Amino acid sequence: MPTFDTLLREVRARITEIDVATLERELGDGVKPALVDVREPDENAQGMIPSTVHIPRGFLELRIERAVPNRETPVVLYCQSGTRSLLAARSLAELGYTNVRSLAGGFTGWKRAGLAWEQPLVLRPDQEARYSRHTLIPEVGVAGQLKLLGAKVLCIGAGGLGSPSSMYLAAAGVGTIGLVDDDMVDASNLQRQILHATERVGIPKVDSAEQTLRGLNPDVKVGKHQTRITSANAIELVRGYDVIVDGADNFPTRYLVNDVALRLGKPVVHASIFRFEGQITVFPANGSPCYRCLYPQPPPPEEAPSCAEAGVLGVLPGIMGVLQATEAIKLILGVGDVLAGRLIVYDALKTRFRELKLRRDPKCPTCGDGVDRSTIPLIDYEQFCAGPRH
Ligand SMILES: [Zn+2]
Protein backbone atom coordinates (compact mmCIF):
# COMPACT_ATOMS: atom_id res chain seq x y z
CA MET A 1 0.00 0.00 0.00
CA PRO A 2 1.60 3.33 -0.98
CA THR A 3 1.45 6.11 1.59
CA PHE A 4 -0.06 9.46 0.68
CA ASP A 5 3.45 10.91 0.26
CA THR A 6 4.50 8.20 -2.18
CA LEU A 7 1.27 8.68 -4.11
CA LEU A 8 1.88 12.41 -4.31
CA ARG A 9 5.46 11.87 -5.51
CA GLU A 10 4.22 9.53 -8.23
CA VAL A 11 1.60 12.03 -9.39
CA ARG A 12 4.16 14.88 -9.34
CA ALA A 13 6.37 12.82 -11.62
CA ARG A 14 3.56 12.56 -14.19
CA ILE A 15 1.75 15.90 -13.94
CA THR A 16 3.43 19.17 -14.90
CA GLU A 17 3.14 21.97 -12.38
CA ILE A 18 3.04 25.62 -13.39
CA ASP A 19 4.18 28.47 -11.14
CA VAL A 20 2.11 31.61 -10.57
CA ALA A 21 4.37 33.90 -12.61
CA THR A 22 4.19 31.63 -15.68
CA LEU A 23 0.43 31.32 -15.34
CA GLU A 24 0.04 35.08 -15.14
CA ARG A 25 2.12 35.48 -18.31
CA GLU A 26 0.13 32.82 -20.17
CA LEU A 27 -3.21 34.37 -19.13
CA GLY A 28 -2.04 37.65 -20.65
CA ASP A 29 -1.16 35.90 -23.94
CA GLY A 30 -3.51 35.33 -26.84
CA VAL A 31 -3.66 31.55 -26.37
CA LYS A 32 -4.54 31.34 -22.72
CA PRO A 33 -5.22 28.05 -20.98
CA ALA A 34 -8.65 27.12 -19.63
CA LEU A 35 -8.39 27.89 -15.93
CA VAL A 36 -10.42 25.71 -13.57
CA ASP A 37 -10.85 26.26 -9.83
CA VAL A 38 -11.49 22.84 -8.23
CA ARG A 39 -12.04 24.16 -4.69
CA GLU A 40 -15.30 23.94 -2.74
CA PRO A 41 -17.95 26.65 -3.32
CA ASP A 42 -17.24 28.39 0.02
CA GLU A 43 -13.55 28.68 -0.90
CA ASN A 44 -14.33 30.01 -4.39
CA ALA A 45 -16.69 32.57 -2.84
CA GLN A 46 -13.75 34.05 -0.91
CA GLY A 47 -11.95 34.98 -4.12
CA MET A 48 -10.66 33.52 -7.37
CA ILE A 49 -8.25 34.19 -10.24
CA PRO A 50 -10.03 36.25 -12.96
CA SER A 51 -11.52 34.31 -15.93
CA THR A 52 -11.82 31.12 -13.89
CA VAL A 53 -14.36 28.35 -14.42
CA HIS A 54 -15.38 26.97 -11.04
CA ILE A 55 -15.96 23.19 -10.89
CA PRO A 56 -15.68 21.70 -7.39
CA ARG A 57 -13.40 18.64 -7.30
CA GLY A 58 -16.30 16.27 -6.65
CA PHE A 59 -17.96 17.31 -9.95
CA LEU A 60 -14.83 17.68 -12.08
CA GLU A 61 -15.16 14.51 -14.20
CA LEU A 62 -18.92 15.10 -14.60
CA ARG A 63 -18.70 18.69 -15.76
CA ILE A 64 -15.33 19.18 -17.43
CA GLU A 65 -16.56 18.14 -20.89
CA ARG A 66 -19.12 20.91 -20.93
CA ALA A 67 -16.58 23.51 -19.76
CA VAL A 68 -13.66 22.26 -21.90
CA PRO A 69 -15.03 20.14 -24.77
CA ASN A 70 -11.74 19.79 -26.64
CA ARG A 71 -9.32 17.44 -24.90
CA GLU A 72 -6.32 19.07 -26.60
CA THR A 73 -7.07 22.45 -24.96
CA PRO A 74 -4.41 23.45 -22.42
CA VAL A 75 -5.99 23.29 -18.95
CA VAL A 76 -4.64 24.63 -15.67
CA LEU A 77 -6.28 23.45 -12.45
CA TYR A 78 -5.89 25.19 -9.13
CA CYS A 79 -6.98 24.69 -5.55
CA GLN A 80 -6.01 26.45 -2.32
CA SER A 81 -2.41 25.22 -2.00
CA GLY A 82 -1.72 22.99 -5.02
CA THR A 83 -2.31 19.45 -3.71
CA ARG A 84 -5.96 18.80 -4.58
CA SER A 85 -5.45 20.27 -8.05
CA LEU A 86 -2.51 17.94 -8.63
CA LEU A 87 -4.64 14.88 -7.87
CA ALA A 88 -7.49 16.33 -9.93
CA ALA A 89 -5.10 16.83 -12.87
CA ARG A 90 -4.31 13.13 -12.79
CA SER A 91 -8.02 12.33 -13.19
CA LEU A 92 -8.30 14.66 -16.18
CA ALA A 93 -5.24 13.03 -17.77
CA GLU A 94 -6.96 9.67 -17.30
CA LEU A 95 -10.04 11.13 -19.02
CA GLY A 96 -7.88 11.86 -22.05
CA TYR A 97 -6.98 15.52 -21.53
CA THR A 98 -3.52 15.78 -23.03
CA ASN A 99 -2.32 19.13 -21.68
CA VAL A 100 -3.28 19.44 -18.01
CA ARG A 101 -1.18 21.30 -15.49
CA SER A 102 -1.62 22.10 -11.82
CA LEU A 103 -0.88 25.49 -10.27
CA ALA A 104 1.93 25.08 -7.72
CA GLY A 105 1.09 26.94 -4.52
CA GLY A 106 -2.55 27.29 -5.57
CA PHE A 107 -4.69 30.35 -4.97
CA THR A 108 -2.77 31.13 -1.78
CA GLY A 109 0.46 31.38 -3.78
CA TRP A 110 -1.26 33.53 -6.42
CA LYS A 111 -2.54 35.97 -3.76
CA ARG A 112 0.81 36.02 -1.94
CA ALA A 113 2.52 37.03 -5.19
CA GLY A 114 0.28 40.10 -5.18
CA LEU A 115 -1.46 39.12 -8.44
CA ALA A 116 -4.97 40.25 -9.39
CA TRP A 117 -7.91 38.26 -8.04
CA GLU A 118 -11.60 38.90 -7.82
CA GLN A 119 -14.58 38.17 -5.65
CA PRO A 120 -16.99 36.00 -7.67
CA LEU A 121 -20.56 37.24 -7.81
CA VAL A 122 -22.66 34.68 -6.01
CA LEU A 123 -26.21 34.45 -4.75
CA ARG A 124 -26.78 34.80 -1.02
CA PRO A 125 -28.26 31.66 0.63
CA ASP A 126 -31.71 33.30 0.81
CA GLN A 127 -31.44 34.19 -2.89
CA GLU A 128 -30.42 30.64 -3.77
CA ALA A 129 -33.68 29.47 -2.20
CA ARG A 130 -35.83 32.25 -3.70
CA TYR A 131 -34.56 31.85 -7.26
CA SER A 132 -33.93 28.08 -7.28
CA ARG A 133 -36.60 27.44 -9.95
CA HIS A 134 -34.72 29.90 -12.19
CA THR A 135 -31.23 28.64 -11.51
CA LEU A 136 -32.36 25.07 -12.28
CA ILE A 137 -33.06 26.12 -15.89
CA PRO A 138 -29.80 25.84 -17.87
CA GLU A 139 -30.69 28.94 -19.96
CA VAL A 140 -30.90 31.00 -16.76
CA GLY A 141 -28.63 29.45 -14.15
CA VAL A 142 -26.86 31.46 -11.45
CA ALA A 143 -25.22 33.65 -14.09
CA GLY A 144 -28.61 34.55 -15.58
CA GLN A 145 -30.11 35.25 -12.17
CA LEU A 146 -27.19 37.57 -11.40
CA LYS A 147 -27.92 39.34 -14.72
CA LEU A 148 -31.54 39.82 -13.68
CA LEU A 149 -30.49 41.13 -10.26
CA GLY A 150 -28.20 43.62 -11.96
CA ALA A 151 -30.79 44.71 -14.54
CA LYS A 152 -32.80 47.92 -14.57
CA VAL A 153 -36.22 48.01 -16.22
CA LEU A 154 -38.36 51.13 -16.59
CA CYS A 155 -42.12 50.60 -16.67
CA ILE A 156 -43.99 53.47 -18.27
CA GLY A 157 -47.25 53.52 -16.31
CA ALA A 158 -48.16 51.76 -13.06
CA GLY A 159 -51.62 50.87 -14.36
CA GLY A 160 -53.20 47.93 -16.17
CA LEU A 161 -50.11 46.77 -18.09
CA GLY A 162 -47.56 48.08 -15.57
CA SER A 163 -49.18 46.06 -12.76
CA PRO A 164 -48.56 42.51 -13.99
CA SER A 165 -45.33 43.38 -15.80
CA SER A 166 -43.70 45.03 -12.78
CA MET A 167 -44.96 42.36 -10.38
CA TYR A 168 -43.54 39.49 -12.42
CA LEU A 169 -40.31 41.39 -13.00
CA ALA A 170 -40.04 41.93 -9.23
CA ALA A 171 -40.80 38.29 -8.48
CA ALA A 172 -38.17 37.25 -11.05
CA GLY A 173 -35.56 39.29 -9.20
CA VAL A 174 -35.01 42.16 -11.63
CA GLY A 175 -32.91 44.31 -9.33
CA THR A 176 -34.20 47.77 -10.21
CA ILE A 177 -37.71 48.55 -11.43
CA GLY A 178 -38.54 52.13 -12.30
CA LEU A 179 -42.16 53.28 -12.51
CA VAL A 180 -43.29 56.45 -14.25
CA ASP A 181 -46.82 57.49 -13.27
CA ASP A 182 -48.29 60.74 -11.99
CA ASP A 183 -51.72 59.35 -11.07
CA MET A 184 -53.38 58.50 -7.77
CA VAL A 185 -55.04 55.13 -7.16
CA ASP A 186 -58.75 55.36 -8.06
CA ALA A 187 -61.49 52.84 -7.28
CA SER A 188 -62.10 52.36 -11.03
CA ASN A 189 -58.50 51.11 -11.42
CA LEU A 190 -58.93 48.09 -9.17
CA GLN A 191 -60.84 45.99 -11.74
CA ARG A 192 -57.46 45.34 -13.44
CA GLN A 193 -54.55 47.23 -11.79
CA ILE A 194 -53.51 44.51 -9.36
CA LEU A 195 -50.51 46.48 -8.05
CA HIS A 196 -52.97 48.54 -6.03
CA ALA A 197 -55.44 47.79 -3.25
CA THR A 198 -58.75 49.04 -1.94
CA GLU A 199 -57.25 50.65 1.16
CA ARG A 200 -54.73 52.54 -1.00
CA VAL A 201 -57.31 54.48 -3.07
CA GLY A 202 -56.24 58.11 -3.13
CA ILE A 203 -52.48 57.62 -2.65
CA PRO A 204 -49.95 58.04 -5.49
CA LYS A 205 -49.75 54.94 -7.70
CA VAL A 206 -45.95 54.88 -7.48
CA ASP A 207 -46.15 54.65 -3.67
CA SER A 208 -48.80 51.95 -3.80
CA ALA A 209 -46.72 50.06 -6.38
CA GLU A 210 -43.61 50.29 -4.24
CA GLN A 211 -45.44 48.67 -1.31
CA THR A 212 -46.58 45.76 -3.47
CA LEU A 213 -43.25 45.19 -5.23
CA ARG A 214 -41.12 45.47 -2.09
CA GLY A 215 -43.54 43.17 -0.27
CA LEU A 216 -43.15 40.64 -3.06
CA ASN A 217 -39.36 40.82 -3.17
CA PRO A 218 -37.15 42.94 -0.90
CA ASP A 219 -34.23 42.43 -3.35
CA VAL A 220 -35.91 44.93 -5.69
CA LYS A 221 -35.08 48.62 -5.69
CA VAL A 222 -38.09 50.63 -6.85
CA GLY A 223 -37.38 53.83 -8.74
CA LYS A 224 -40.41 56.05 -8.18
CA HIS A 225 -40.98 58.72 -10.82
CA GLN A 226 -44.24 60.46 -9.93
CA THR A 227 -44.48 62.45 -13.11
CA ARG A 228 -45.56 62.22 -16.74
CA ILE A 229 -42.83 61.52 -19.24
CA THR A 230 -42.32 64.66 -21.37
CA SER A 231 -39.73 65.95 -23.82
CA ALA A 232 -38.15 67.83 -20.89
CA ASN A 233 -37.54 64.81 -18.62
CA ALA A 234 -37.52 61.85 -21.04
CA ILE A 235 -33.74 61.54 -21.45
CA GLU A 236 -33.10 61.86 -17.72
CA LEU A 237 -35.79 59.26 -16.93
CA VAL A 238 -34.74 56.64 -19.48
CA ARG A 239 -30.95 57.02 -19.45
CA GLY A 240 -30.24 54.82 -16.41
CA TYR A 241 -32.37 51.84 -17.50
CA ASP A 242 -31.60 48.82 -19.72
CA VAL A 243 -35.08 47.95 -21.00
CA ILE A 244 -38.29 49.99 -21.30
CA VAL A 245 -41.65 48.32 -20.79
CA ASP A 246 -44.18 50.66 -22.37
CA GLY A 247 -47.61 50.37 -20.79
CA ALA A 248 -48.71 53.84 -21.81
CA ASP A 249 -52.35 54.40 -22.65
CA ASN A 250 -51.93 57.30 -25.07
CA PHE A 251 -50.32 58.11 -28.40
CA PRO A 252 -48.17 61.10 -27.36
CA THR A 253 -46.35 58.96 -24.76
CA ARG A 254 -45.83 56.09 -27.21
CA TYR A 255 -44.16 58.41 -29.73
CA LEU A 256 -42.04 60.05 -27.07
CA VAL A 257 -40.95 56.67 -25.62
CA ASN A 258 -40.07 55.45 -29.12
CA ASP A 259 -38.06 58.54 -29.94
CA VAL A 260 -36.12 58.77 -26.68
CA ALA A 261 -35.41 55.01 -26.72
CA LEU A 262 -33.88 55.27 -30.21
CA ARG A 263 -31.85 58.29 -29.18
CA LEU A 264 -30.41 56.39 -26.21
CA GLY A 265 -30.33 52.92 -27.86
CA LYS A 266 -32.73 51.13 -25.47
CA PRO A 267 -35.13 48.31 -26.43
CA VAL A 268 -38.85 48.90 -25.87
CA VAL A 269 -41.39 46.19 -25.07
CA HIS A 270 -44.57 47.75 -26.36
CA ALA A 271 -48.16 46.69 -25.66
CA SER A 272 -51.61 48.17 -25.93
CA ILE A 273 -55.09 47.04 -24.97
CA PHE A 274 -58.62 47.87 -26.14
CA ARG A 275 -61.82 46.15 -24.94
CA PHE A 276 -61.10 42.44 -25.70
CA GLU A 277 -58.00 42.88 -27.83
CA GLY A 278 -54.35 43.24 -26.92
CA GLN A 279 -51.24 43.81 -29.02
CA ILE A 280 -47.59 43.34 -28.18
CA THR A 281 -44.26 43.71 -29.99
CA VAL A 282 -40.64 44.58 -29.23
CA PHE A 283 -38.85 47.53 -30.78
CA PRO A 284 -35.15 46.62 -30.61
CA ALA A 285 -32.51 49.06 -29.35
CA ASN A 286 -31.59 50.02 -32.92
CA GLY A 287 -35.19 50.28 -34.19
CA SER A 288 -35.58 48.17 -37.34
CA PRO A 289 -38.50 48.31 -36.95
CA CYS A 290 -39.66 50.98 -34.51
CA TYR A 291 -43.06 52.45 -33.64
CA ARG A 292 -42.71 55.14 -36.34
CA CYS A 293 -42.01 52.49 -39.00
CA LEU A 294 -45.64 51.48 -38.36
CA TYR A 295 -47.18 54.87 -37.62
CA PRO A 296 -44.87 57.67 -38.81
CA GLN A 297 -47.12 60.39 -37.32
CA PRO A 298 -49.83 60.45 -34.63
CA PRO A 299 -53.41 60.22 -35.89
CA PRO A 300 -55.44 63.41 -35.83
CA PRO A 301 -57.15 63.84 -32.43
CA GLU A 302 -60.64 63.24 -33.88
CA GLU A 303 -59.61 59.72 -35.03
CA ALA A 304 -58.14 58.59 -31.73
CA PRO A 305 -60.44 56.59 -29.45
CA SER A 306 -61.28 58.37 -26.26
CA CYS A 307 -59.79 56.48 -23.34
CA ALA A 308 -62.67 57.42 -21.09
CA GLU A 309 -65.11 55.57 -23.34
CA ALA A 310 -62.86 52.73 -24.47
CA GLY A 311 -63.27 50.22 -21.68
CA VAL A 312 -61.20 47.09 -21.29
CA LEU A 313 -61.76 43.57 -19.99
CA GLY A 314 -60.02 43.49 -16.60
CA VAL A 315 -57.91 40.36 -17.21
CA LEU A 316 -56.70 41.48 -20.66
CA PRO A 317 -53.86 43.74 -19.39
CA GLY A 318 -52.89 40.83 -17.12
CA ILE A 319 -52.17 38.65 -20.14
CA MET A 320 -50.47 41.36 -22.18
CA GLY A 321 -48.42 42.68 -19.23
CA VAL A 322 -47.14 39.20 -18.41
CA LEU A 323 -46.10 38.76 -22.06
CA GLN A 324 -44.26 42.10 -21.74
CA ALA A 325 -42.43 40.90 -18.62
CA THR A 326 -41.48 37.70 -20.46
CA GLU A 327 -39.97 39.64 -23.37
CA ALA A 328 -38.11 41.98 -20.98
CA ILE A 329 -36.60 39.01 -19.14
CA LYS A 330 -35.53 37.41 -22.45
CA LEU A 331 -33.89 40.68 -23.49
CA ILE A 332 -31.97 40.82 -20.19
CA LEU A 333 -30.89 37.18 -20.37
CA GLY A 334 -30.19 37.28 -24.11
CA VAL A 335 -32.13 34.05 -24.68
CA GLY A 336 -34.74 32.98 -27.20
CA ASP A 337 -36.31 34.99 -30.02
CA VAL A 338 -37.82 38.25 -28.85
CA LEU A 339 -40.83 39.74 -30.61
CA ALA A 340 -38.74 42.13 -32.73
CA GLY A 341 -40.36 42.61 -36.15
CA ARG A 342 -43.42 40.61 -35.07
CA LEU A 343 -46.71 41.84 -33.65
CA ILE A 344 -48.89 39.47 -31.63
CA VAL A 345 -52.59 40.30 -31.60
CA TYR A 346 -54.59 38.55 -28.90
CA ASP A 347 -58.35 38.30 -29.26
CA ALA A 348 -59.75 37.38 -25.86
CA LEU A 349 -63.27 36.72 -27.17
CA LYS A 350 -62.12 34.16 -29.70
CA THR A 351 -59.10 33.07 -27.63
CA ARG A 352 -56.86 33.50 -30.63
CA PHE A 353 -53.28 34.75 -31.02
CA ARG A 354 -52.36 36.06 -34.47
CA GLU A 355 -48.84 37.00 -35.53
CA LEU A 356 -48.19 39.79 -38.04
CA LYS A 357 -44.83 40.62 -39.60
CA LEU A 358 -43.60 44.16 -39.03
CA ARG A 359 -41.15 45.63 -41.51
CA ARG A 360 -38.60 48.32 -41.06
CA ASP A 361 -39.39 51.38 -43.18
CA PRO A 362 -36.17 52.65 -44.81
CA LYS A 363 -37.82 56.10 -44.87
CA CYS A 364 -38.77 55.93 -41.16
CA PRO A 365 -38.18 59.36 -39.59
CA THR A 366 -36.48 57.87 -36.53
CA CYS A 367 -34.76 54.62 -37.60
CA GLY A 368 -34.64 54.99 -41.40
CA ASP A 369 -31.54 55.11 -43.61
CA GLY A 370 -29.20 57.99 -42.86
CA VAL A 371 -31.04 59.18 -39.72
CA ASP A 372 -28.62 60.50 -37.09
CA ARG A 373 -30.32 59.09 -34.00
CA SER A 374 -28.53 61.44 -31.62
CA THR A 375 -30.49 64.30 -33.17
CA ILE A 376 -33.99 62.73 -33.09
CA PRO A 377 -36.24 65.54 -31.81
CA LEU A 378 -38.36 64.85 -28.74
CA ILE A 379 -41.89 66.10 -29.33
CA ASP A 380 -44.77 66.68 -26.91
CA TYR A 381 -47.79 65.95 -29.06
CA GLU A 382 -51.05 67.42 -27.92
CA GLN A 383 -52.62 65.28 -25.20
CA PHE A 384 -55.83 64.22 -26.90
CA CYS A 385 -56.66 61.39 -24.57
CA ALA A 386 -57.17 62.79 -21.10
CA GLY A 387 -59.54 60.14 -19.78
CA PRO A 388 -58.74 57.64 -17.03
CA ARG A 389 -56.00 55.13 -17.76
CA HIS A 390 -56.58 51.57 -18.89
ZN1 LIG B 1 -38.51 53.12 -37.52
XYZ file of C-alpha atoms and ligand atoms in Angstrom:
391
model
C 0.000 0.000 0.000
C 1.604 3.331 -0.977
C 1.455 6.109 1.591
C -0.062 9.459 0.679
C 3.449 10.911 0.260
C 4.502 8.202 -2.185
C 1.275 8.681 -4.114
C 1.878 12.411 -4.314
C 5.456 11.865 -5.509
C 4.221 9.530 -8.230
C 1.598 12.031 -9.389
C 4.160 14.882 -9.341
C 6.369 12.819 -11.621
C 3.563 12.560 -14.189
C 1.752 15.899 -13.941
C 3.426 19.171 -14.898
C 3.145 21.971 -12.382
C 3.035 25.618 -13.391
C 4.176 28.466 -11.136
C 2.109 31.606 -10.572
C 4.374 33.904 -12.605
C 4.194 31.629 -15.677
C 0.435 31.319 -15.340
C 0.042 35.081 -15.144
C 2.116 35.483 -18.315
C 0.127 32.817 -20.172
C -3.205 34.371 -19.133
C -2.039 37.646 -20.652
C -1.159 35.905 -23.940
C -3.507 35.326 -26.844
C -3.665 31.548 -26.367
C -4.539 31.340 -22.720
C -5.221 28.048 -20.984
C -8.654 27.123 -19.629
C -8.394 27.891 -15.926
C -10.421 25.708 -13.568
C -10.846 26.257 -9.827
C -11.487 22.840 -8.235
C -12.037 24.156 -4.692
C -15.301 23.940 -2.739
C -17.951 26.651 -3.319
C -17.237 28.391 0.016
C -13.548 28.680 -0.902
C -14.326 30.013 -4.389
C -16.692 32.571 -2.840
C -13.752 34.054 -0.906
C -11.949 34.981 -4.119
C -10.657 33.525 -7.367
C -8.252 34.189 -10.238
C -10.033 36.248 -12.958
C -11.519 34.305 -15.929
C -11.821 31.123 -13.894
C -14.364 28.350 -14.419
C -15.381 26.969 -11.043
C -15.964 23.190 -10.892
C -15.681 21.697 -7.386
C -13.396 18.645 -7.305
C -16.302 16.270 -6.650
C -17.959 17.307 -9.948
C -14.830 17.677 -12.076
C -15.157 14.514 -14.197
C -18.915 15.099 -14.598
C -18.698 18.692 -15.764
C -15.334 19.176 -17.434
C -16.558 18.135 -20.888
C -19.120 20.913 -20.926
C -16.578 23.512 -19.755
C -13.661 22.259 -21.897
C -15.031 20.142 -24.769
C -11.742 19.789 -26.643
C -9.324 17.440 -24.898
C -6.316 19.066 -26.600
C -7.073 22.454 -24.956
C -4.409 23.455 -22.424
C -5.993 23.294 -18.946
C -4.642 24.635 -15.672
C -6.280 23.451 -12.449
C -5.892 25.188 -9.130
C -6.984 24.689 -5.552
C -6.013 26.453 -2.325
C -2.405 25.218 -2.003
C -1.724 22.988 -5.015
C -2.313 19.453 -3.712
C -5.963 18.795 -4.576
C -5.454 20.270 -8.053
C -2.505 17.943 -8.626
C -4.637 14.876 -7.867
C -7.491 16.333 -9.931
C -5.098 16.833 -12.866
C -4.306 13.128 -12.786
C -8.019 12.326 -13.194
C -8.304 14.657 -16.184
C -5.241 13.032 -17.771
C -6.959 9.670 -17.304
C -10.041 11.133 -19.017
C -7.876 11.859 -22.052
C -6.980 15.522 -21.531
C -3.516 15.784 -23.033
C -2.320 19.126 -21.685
C -3.284 19.438 -18.007
C -1.178 21.302 -15.487
C -1.623 22.103 -11.816
C -0.881 25.492 -10.268
C 1.929 25.081 -7.723
C 1.091 26.942 -4.523
C -2.551 27.289 -5.571
C -4.693 30.346 -4.974
C -2.775 31.133 -1.776
C 0.461 31.376 -3.783
C -1.256 33.532 -6.417
C -2.541 35.965 -3.761
C 0.814 36.019 -1.943
C 2.521 37.033 -5.187
C 0.276 40.100 -5.179
C -1.457 39.122 -8.442
C -4.967 40.252 -9.387
C -7.913 38.258 -8.036
C -11.604 38.903 -7.817
C -14.582 38.171 -5.654
C -16.992 36.004 -7.673
C -20.564 37.235 -7.812
C -22.663 34.680 -6.013
C -26.207 34.446 -4.749
C -26.779 34.796 -1.022
C -28.262 31.658 0.626
C -31.712 33.297 0.808
C -31.441 34.194 -2.894
C -30.422 30.635 -3.767
C -33.676 29.472 -2.196
C -35.831 32.251 -3.696
C -34.562 31.846 -7.258
C -33.930 28.077 -7.275
C -36.604 27.440 -9.954
C -34.723 29.898 -12.187
C -31.235 28.637 -11.508
C -32.363 25.070 -12.275
C -33.062 26.118 -15.887
C -29.798 25.837 -17.872
C -30.692 28.936 -19.960
C -30.901 31.004 -16.761
C -28.631 29.449 -14.150
C -26.860 31.457 -11.454
C -25.222 33.646 -14.094
C -28.612 34.551 -15.583
C -30.108 35.252 -12.165
C -27.192 37.567 -11.404
C -27.918 39.345 -14.715
C -31.542 39.816 -13.676
C -30.493 41.129 -10.261
C -28.198 43.617 -11.961
C -30.790 44.708 -14.537
C -32.801 47.923 -14.572
C -36.217 48.015 -16.216
C -38.356 51.130 -16.586
C -42.125 50.601 -16.669
C -43.995 53.472 -18.273
C -47.254 53.517 -16.312
C -48.156 51.758 -13.058
C -51.622 50.871 -14.359
C -53.201 47.928 -16.166
C -50.111 46.768 -18.088
C -47.558 48.078 -15.571
C -49.178 46.062 -12.758
C -48.557 42.509 -13.993
C -45.329 43.375 -15.797
C -43.697 45.031 -12.783
C -44.962 42.362 -10.381
C -43.537 39.487 -12.418
C -40.305 41.389 -12.999
C -40.038 41.930 -9.235
C -40.799 38.290 -8.483
C -38.165 37.246 -11.051
C -35.559 39.294 -9.205
C -35.010 42.163 -11.632
C -32.914 44.314 -9.327
C -34.200 47.771 -10.213
C -37.705 48.546 -11.434
C -38.544 52.135 -12.296
C -42.159 53.277 -12.509
C -43.293 56.449 -14.254
C -46.816 57.489 -13.269
C -48.285 60.738 -11.986
C -51.722 59.350 -11.075
C -53.383 58.501 -7.774
C -55.044 55.132 -7.162
C -58.746 55.358 -8.063
C -61.491 52.841 -7.280
C -62.105 52.362 -11.028
C -58.499 51.107 -11.417
C -58.926 48.089 -9.167
C -60.838 45.991 -11.735
C -57.457 45.341 -13.439
C -54.550 47.226 -11.793
C -53.508 44.515 -9.359
C -50.507 46.480 -8.047
C -52.969 48.541 -6.029
C -55.438 47.792 -3.252
C -58.745 49.042 -1.938
C -57.245 50.646 1.155
C -54.734 52.544 -0.997
C -57.305 54.480 -3.066
C -56.245 58.113 -3.125
C -52.481 57.624 -2.653
C -49.946 58.042 -5.490
C -49.746 54.944 -7.702
C -45.952 54.875 -7.483
C -46.151 54.654 -3.667
C -48.802 51.954 -3.798
C -46.720 50.056 -6.381
C -43.607 50.291 -4.239
C -45.444 48.667 -1.312
C -46.580 45.755 -3.472
C -43.247 45.193 -5.234
C -41.118 45.466 -2.085
C -43.541 43.174 -0.266
C -43.150 40.643 -3.063
C -39.363 40.819 -3.171
C -37.155 42.938 -0.897
C -34.230 42.431 -3.351
C -35.910 44.928 -5.687
C -35.083 48.621 -5.692
C -38.095 50.628 -6.846
C -37.379 53.835 -8.737
C -40.413 56.052 -8.175
C -40.980 58.720 -10.819
C -44.239 60.464 -9.927
C -44.484 62.455 -13.109
C -45.563 62.223 -16.737
C -42.830 61.518 -19.241
C -42.323 64.657 -21.367
C -39.730 65.950 -23.816
C -38.154 67.825 -20.891
C -37.539 64.813 -18.617
C -37.521 61.846 -21.042
C -33.735 61.538 -21.450
C -33.104 61.855 -17.722
C -35.792 59.262 -16.933
C -34.740 56.643 -19.483
C -30.950 57.017 -19.450
C -30.243 54.816 -16.407
C -32.371 51.842 -17.501
C -31.595 48.816 -19.722
C -35.079 47.948 -20.998
C -38.286 49.990 -21.302
C -41.650 48.321 -20.795
C -44.176 50.655 -22.374
C -47.608 50.366 -20.795
C -48.715 53.845 -21.807
C -52.349 54.399 -22.647
C -51.929 57.302 -25.067
C -50.319 58.105 -28.405
C -48.171 61.101 -27.355
C -46.351 58.963 -24.762
C -45.831 56.088 -27.211
C -44.163 58.407 -29.728
C -42.040 60.045 -27.069
C -40.953 56.669 -25.621
C -40.072 55.448 -29.122
C -38.058 58.542 -29.943
C -36.116 58.766 -26.679
C -35.407 55.011 -26.721
C -33.878 55.272 -30.207
C -31.850 58.288 -29.178
C -30.413 56.386 -26.214
C -30.329 52.918 -27.859
C -32.728 51.127 -25.475
C -35.126 48.308 -26.425
C -38.850 48.896 -25.872
C -41.387 46.187 -25.071
C -44.573 47.749 -26.359
C -48.159 46.691 -25.661
C -51.612 48.168 -25.931
C -55.090 47.036 -24.975
C -58.616 47.870 -26.137
C -61.822 46.151 -24.945
C -61.103 42.437 -25.701
C -57.995 42.885 -27.833
C -54.346 43.237 -26.918
C -51.237 43.813 -29.021
C -47.588 43.340 -28.176
C -44.264 43.712 -29.994
C -40.637 44.581 -29.234
C -38.853 47.534 -30.780
C -35.146 46.619 -30.610
C -32.505 49.060 -29.355
C -31.591 50.023 -32.918
C -35.185 50.277 -34.189
C -35.582 48.169 -37.339
C -38.503 48.314 -36.953
C -39.660 50.977 -34.511
C -43.058 52.452 -33.644
C -42.709 55.142 -36.336
C -42.013 52.488 -38.996
C -45.636 51.478 -38.362
C -47.176 54.868 -37.619
C -44.871 57.673 -38.812
C -47.116 60.392 -37.321
C -49.835 60.452 -34.633
C -53.413 60.216 -35.894
C -55.437 63.414 -35.831
C -57.146 63.838 -32.427
C -60.643 63.240 -33.878
C -59.608 59.718 -35.026
C -58.140 58.588 -31.727
C -60.441 56.587 -29.450
C -61.277 58.372 -26.256
C -59.788 56.478 -23.339
C -62.673 57.423 -21.087
C -65.109 55.575 -23.344
C -62.859 52.727 -24.475
C -63.268 50.217 -21.684
C -61.204 47.088 -21.286
C -61.761 43.575 -19.993
C -60.024 43.487 -16.598
C -57.912 40.363 -17.213
C -56.696 41.483 -20.656
C -53.865 43.738 -19.393
C -52.886 40.830 -17.124
C -52.168 38.646 -20.136
C -50.470 41.358 -22.181
C -48.419 42.675 -19.233
C -47.142 39.201 -18.410
C -46.099 38.759 -22.055
C -44.257 42.098 -21.740
C -42.427 40.903 -18.619
C -41.480 37.701 -20.465
C -39.973 39.643 -23.373
C -38.112 41.985 -20.978
C -36.597 39.014 -19.143
C -35.529 37.412 -22.450
C -33.891 40.681 -23.490
C -31.967 40.818 -20.192
C -30.891 37.177 -20.369
C -30.186 37.278 -24.109
C -32.126 34.045 -24.683
C -34.743 32.981 -27.202
C -36.306 34.988 -30.017
C -37.822 38.247 -28.847
C -40.830 39.741 -30.615
C -38.744 42.128 -32.735
C -40.358 42.606 -36.152
C -43.415 40.607 -35.067
C -46.707 41.840 -33.648
C -48.886 39.466 -31.635
C -52.590 40.295 -31.601
C -54.587 38.552 -28.898
C -58.349 38.303 -29.261
C -59.749 37.378 -25.861
C -63.273 36.722 -27.170
C -62.121 34.162 -29.701
C -59.101 33.066 -27.632
C -56.859 33.499 -30.634
C -53.280 34.750 -31.023
C -52.355 36.055 -34.472
C -48.840 37.003 -35.529
C -48.187 39.785 -38.038
C -44.831 40.618 -39.597
C -43.596 44.163 -39.027
C -41.152 45.627 -41.508
C -38.599 48.325 -41.059
C -39.389 51.378 -43.178
C -36.168 52.654 -44.814
C -37.822 56.099 -44.870
C -38.772 55.926 -41.164
C -38.183 59.365 -39.590
C -36.483 57.870 -36.528
C -34.764 54.617 -37.603
C -34.640 54.993 -41.404
C -31.544 55.112 -43.614
C -29.201 57.993 -42.860
C -31.040 59.184 -39.720
C -28.615 60.497 -37.092
C -30.319 59.086 -33.997
C -28.533 61.442 -31.617
C -30.489 64.301 -33.175
C -33.991 62.731 -33.086
C -36.235 65.544 -31.808
C -38.361 64.848 -28.736
C -41.889 66.100 -29.331
C -44.766 66.681 -26.906
C -47.793 65.950 -29.055
C -51.055 67.425 -27.920
C -52.618 65.281 -25.197
C -55.833 64.224 -26.902
C -56.664 61.389 -24.567
C -57.174 62.788 -21.102
C -59.542 60.143 -19.780
C -58.741 57.636 -17.033
C -55.997 55.132 -17.757
C -56.578 51.573 -18.888
Zn -38.507 53.123 -37.522
